[in-house]
XYZ file of C-alpha atoms in Angstrom:
306
model
C 13.955 -40.776 17.971
C 13.482 -37.621 15.880
C 13.222 -39.704 12.698
C 10.644 -42.010 14.271
C 8.569 -39.041 15.382
C 8.777 -37.553 11.901
C 7.797 -40.878 10.332
C 4.806 -41.058 12.669
C 3.784 -37.521 11.751
C 4.017 -38.347 8.054
C 1.870 -41.455 8.571
C -0.774 -39.348 10.344
C -0.658 -36.747 7.574
C -1.252 -39.416 4.924
C -4.111 -40.892 6.968
C -5.713 -37.486 7.435
C -5.409 -36.809 3.710
C -7.295 -40.030 2.961
C -10.118 -38.980 5.276
C -10.147 -35.405 4.004
C -10.380 -36.687 0.410
C -13.525 -38.638 1.285
C -15.255 -36.437 3.876
C -13.535 -33.075 3.701
C -11.499 -31.570 6.526
C -14.455 -29.842 8.228
C -16.362 -33.154 8.518
C -13.374 -35.152 9.779
C -12.653 -35.237 13.516
C -9.321 -35.703 15.252
C -10.840 -38.795 16.879
C -11.394 -40.379 13.457
C -7.852 -39.561 12.392
C -6.473 -41.065 15.617
C -8.504 -44.265 15.234
C -7.461 -44.807 11.617
C -3.851 -44.122 12.654
C -4.156 -46.819 15.385
C -3.447 -44.424 18.229
C -5.270 -42.582 20.987
C -6.586 -39.069 20.552
C -4.248 -37.933 23.328
C -1.222 -39.326 21.495
C -2.339 -37.540 18.341
C -2.473 -34.229 20.187
C 1.077 -34.779 21.433
C 2.224 -34.677 17.798
C -0.218 -32.051 16.503
C -1.483 -29.520 19.046
C -4.631 -28.792 17.057
C -6.514 -29.735 13.922
C -5.416 -26.429 12.411
C -1.756 -27.373 12.952
C -2.377 -30.765 11.327
C -4.079 -29.122 8.334
C -1.191 -26.683 7.927
C 1.270 -29.600 8.074
C -0.704 -31.366 5.339
C -0.499 -28.356 3.019
C 3.236 -28.007 3.624
C 3.686 -31.743 3.029
C 1.856 -31.510 -0.306
C 3.803 -28.398 -1.266
C 7.150 -30.107 -0.567
C 5.957 -33.256 -2.316
C 5.576 -31.202 -5.488
C 8.498 -28.816 -4.953
C 11.269 -31.372 -4.350
C 11.029 -33.134 -7.746
C 10.763 -29.726 -9.437
C 14.042 -28.693 -7.808
C 15.619 -31.990 -8.857
C 14.500 -31.417 -12.461
C 15.998 -27.926 -12.340
C 19.378 -29.378 -11.369
C 19.465 -31.941 -14.183
C 22.375 -31.574 -16.559
C 22.345 -32.053 -20.324
C 18.931 -30.433 -20.835
C 18.082 -27.058 -22.324
C 16.114 -24.484 -20.273
C 13.056 -25.199 -22.440
C 13.307 -28.969 -21.822
C 13.702 -28.421 -18.084
C 10.662 -26.160 -17.922
C 8.568 -28.528 -20.003
C 9.487 -31.453 -17.705
C 8.716 -29.375 -14.611
C 5.263 -28.550 -15.927
C 4.584 -32.259 -16.479
C 5.861 -33.117 -12.985
C 3.583 -30.479 -11.465
C 0.522 -31.734 -13.348
C 1.301 -35.374 -12.500
C 1.342 -34.593 -8.778
C -1.853 -32.570 -9.035
C -3.461 -35.556 -10.732
C -2.252 -37.900 -7.974
C -3.711 -35.586 -5.316
C -6.865 -34.694 -7.244
C -9.428 -36.208 -4.812
C -7.828 -34.514 -1.828
C -7.394 -31.179 -3.628
C -10.971 -31.165 -4.932
C -12.327 -31.701 -1.421
C -10.094 -28.987 0.013
C -11.183 -26.502 -2.644
C -14.815 -27.257 -1.759
C -14.066 -26.828 1.946
C -12.269 -23.534 1.393
C -15.151 -22.222 -0.707
C -17.658 -23.323 1.940
C -15.754 -21.651 4.769
C -15.243 -18.489 2.756
C -11.472 -18.447 3.205
C -9.735 -15.654 1.349
C -6.450 -15.004 3.185
C -3.338 -16.707 1.825
C -1.128 -18.212 4.564
C 2.124 -16.312 5.110
C 4.323 -19.328 4.278
C 2.497 -19.708 0.965
C 2.860 -16.008 0.198
C 6.623 -16.364 0.640
C 6.596 -19.388 -1.657
C 4.586 -17.495 -4.270
C 7.129 -14.676 -4.281
C 9.943 -17.198 -4.728
C 8.041 -18.826 -7.599
C 7.626 -15.423 -9.275
C 11.388 -14.856 -9.071
C 12.028 -18.318 -10.499
C 9.537 -17.715 -13.325
C 11.120 -14.384 -14.196
C 14.534 -16.049 -14.400
C 13.088 -18.820 -16.577
C 11.523 -16.378 -19.010
C 14.777 -14.453 -19.329
C 16.630 -17.709 -20.009
C 14.180 -18.694 -22.737
C 13.514 -15.387 -24.468
C 16.255 -12.968 -23.358
C 16.172 -9.740 -21.332
C 13.694 -8.197 -23.782
C 10.946 -10.351 -22.233
C 11.408 -8.953 -18.698
C 8.791 -6.176 -19.069
C 6.239 -8.892 -19.912
C 6.994 -11.446 -17.168
C 4.005 -10.224 -15.166
C 1.652 -10.710 -18.105
C 3.161 -14.085 -18.981
C 2.904 -15.216 -15.367
C -0.799 -14.353 -15.317
C -1.410 -16.168 -18.616
C 0.541 -19.277 -17.582
C -1.224 -19.361 -14.212
C -4.577 -19.261 -15.981
C -3.585 -22.017 -18.406
C -2.334 -24.302 -15.633
C -5.532 -23.672 -13.661
C -7.493 -24.719 -16.750
C -5.372 -27.857 -17.146
C -6.068 -28.709 -13.499
C -9.823 -28.417 -14.082
C -9.454 -30.827 -17.006
C -7.513 -33.255 -14.802
C -10.227 -33.038 -12.157
C -12.938 -33.933 -14.681
C -13.431 -37.722 -14.646
C -14.525 -38.005 -18.290
C -12.155 -35.680 -20.130
C -8.647 -36.839 -19.273
C -5.829 -35.405 -21.375
C -2.303 -36.818 -20.826
C -0.136 -34.503 -18.736
C 2.681 -34.866 -21.290
C 0.463 -33.308 -23.980
C -0.524 -30.514 -21.584
C 3.132 -29.737 -20.884
C 3.950 -29.644 -24.603
C 0.913 -27.460 -25.242
C 1.844 -24.969 -22.530
C 5.393 -24.483 -23.820
C 4.130 -24.069 -27.391
C 1.555 -21.461 -26.321
C 4.203 -19.618 -24.299
C 6.481 -19.473 -27.337
C 3.672 -18.069 -29.486
C 2.641 -15.455 -26.898
C 6.241 -14.431 -26.139
C 7.028 -14.027 -29.843
C 3.954 -11.833 -30.284
C 4.822 -9.658 -27.280
C 8.408 -9.189 -28.437
C 7.299 -8.339 -31.961
C 4.441 -5.932 -31.119
C 5.850 -4.538 -27.842
C 2.495 -3.552 -26.321
C 2.277 -1.783 -22.961
C 2.304 -4.522 -20.270
C -0.837 -4.975 -18.203
C 1.231 -6.126 -15.210
C 4.223 -3.805 -15.307
C 7.790 -4.842 -14.614
C 7.756 -2.380 -11.715
C 4.901 -4.292 -10.075
C 6.790 -7.570 -10.454
C 9.911 -6.013 -8.948
C 7.825 -4.738 -6.053
C 6.557 -8.249 -5.361
C 10.080 -9.625 -5.441
C 11.310 -6.895 -3.090
C 9.590 -8.676 -0.210
C 11.253 -12.035 -0.875
C 13.762 -11.496 1.922
C 12.088 -10.354 5.088
C 8.482 -9.624 5.910
C 5.992 -10.617 3.226
C 3.974 -7.439 3.892
C 6.706 -5.358 2.193
C 4.694 -4.308 -0.803
C 4.470 -0.603 -1.733
C 0.706 -0.616 -2.195
C 0.110 -2.353 1.117
C 2.509 -0.030 2.939
C 0.837 3.023 1.408
C -2.522 1.732 2.656
C -1.087 1.269 6.147
C 0.231 4.838 6.086
C -3.209 6.122 5.011
C -4.769 4.232 7.929
C -2.154 5.672 10.276
C -3.078 9.199 9.210
C -6.534 8.618 10.617
C -5.301 7.994 14.163
C -2.373 10.396 14.620
C -2.933 14.027 15.685
C -2.151 16.215 12.665
C -3.257 19.660 11.582
C -6.095 19.479 9.073
C -4.106 20.922 6.133
C -1.060 18.784 6.943
C -3.214 15.668 7.142
C -4.963 16.452 3.862
C -1.655 17.099 2.072
C -0.226 13.808 3.343
C -3.385 11.904 2.355
C -3.322 13.462 -1.118
C 0.366 12.571 -1.539
C -0.304 8.954 -0.571
C -3.266 8.769 -2.943
C -1.114 10.070 -5.822
C 1.636 7.562 -4.969
C -0.927 4.762 -4.876
C -2.218 5.722 -8.306
C 1.319 5.924 -9.661
C 2.022 2.357 -8.539
C -0.927 1.104 -10.584
C 0.286 2.404 -13.943
C 2.647 0.620 -16.301
C 5.460 3.181 -16.059
C 5.543 5.027 -12.703
C 6.913 8.546 -13.115
C 10.086 9.117 -11.142
C 9.489 12.839 -10.664
C 6.002 12.268 -9.241
C 7.265 9.606 -6.823
C 10.129 11.811 -5.604
C 7.785 14.760 -5.189
C 5.236 12.843 -3.123
C 7.971 11.360 -0.904
C 9.258 14.883 -0.309
C 5.756 16.055 0.678
C 5.409 13.212 3.188
C 8.528 14.376 5.036
C 6.352 17.111 6.551
C 4.762 14.425 8.763
C 7.334 13.248 11.337
C 4.787 10.693 12.587
C 5.162 8.904 9.243
C 8.976 8.872 9.408
C 9.412 5.141 10.005
C 6.987 3.810 7.357
C 8.220 6.543 4.981
C 11.784 5.238 5.357
C 10.567 1.742 4.474
C 8.505 3.088 1.574
C 11.551 4.866 0.122
C 13.444 1.596 0.167
C 10.624 -0.303 -1.545
C 10.005 2.341 -4.179
C 13.687 2.371 -5.089
C 12.942 -0.870 -6.967
C 10.810 1.125 -9.373
C 13.556 3.550 -10.271
C 16.546 3.087 -12.540
C 18.684 5.241 -10.266
C 18.276 3.710 -6.806
C 20.879 5.980 -5.165
C 19.099 9.151 -6.155
C 15.745 7.966 -4.856
C 17.168 7.027 -1.456
C 18.589 10.555 -1.007
C 16.465 13.312 0.475
C 15.141 15.437 -2.411
C-alpha cells in the first residue's frame, strides 16, 4: 500500500513538472494537475496537503534524481579520484539538460516572485556538498589545497552556472562530456597556480570550516549569523549603557574578525572574555565559543574560560 501511494505521488510529481515546464508553477492550478493525473482535486489533496507541499516534493525529487547517480559514481571501483569527479560533473550536467525546460520556468517564477530565502533542507544539502568538495580537492591536490577550497568552490560554482546557461541556450549546445573535461582541466590549472603562488585566499579556510560546523544540527549554526542574533538580543535586554556598548563593540570586533582571511586568536579570545560580563548572553555565548573553536588550531584552549 505504501509503495502504491509513493508511486502515485511520483506520477503526480512528474505530471506537475510537465505543466510547470509549460506554464510555470504560479500559473498552474491544483485542479489542472488533478485532471491531467486522472484524479479528483480532493484525492490530490489527500496526497499533497497544499500546492506548496507539492512544489517542495518536486524540488526534492529533482535533487534526489541528480544526487543518486552521483553517489553511485562515487562508489565505483577501478577509477581514480579525477575520473570519478569528471564523470560526476558530466552526470550533473546531463540531468540539468534533461530538466532544462522545467528548471528554466522555475528560475523565471522564482525571479518573478522575488524569492531569496534558501529552503532549510537545501541549506543542509549545500553544507554537505561543501564538505564533499573539500574532500575531493584534498584527494586531487593534497592537503596544501585546503586553504583554497573556498576559492575553488566559488570558481567551480561559477563555471558550472555558466555551463548551465549554455545548455539552456537552444542554439549553442556544447556536449556535456566536453564541458566535464574542460572543467577538470581548468581546475587543474587554477589549483596549480594557487599552490605555486600561494596568494591569500579570498574565502578563507576558517570560513569554510565555519560552514561545515553546522552540518550536524541546526543549519543556523554559523558564527556570523549567531553574532548578528546576539547583537539583536542586546537591543531588547535591560543592560547598563556602558555594559551594552562594550558588548556591542566586542560583537562588532568579532564580526570583523570573521571576515578576514586569518582570524586572530588573541582578538577572538579577548572579545569572548568581554562578553562574559553579560549574563543575559550566556547561552548564545556558549554556542559561539563552540563554533569559533573551529577557527582555532588549539580547540581546547578556546573552550576554556580565559
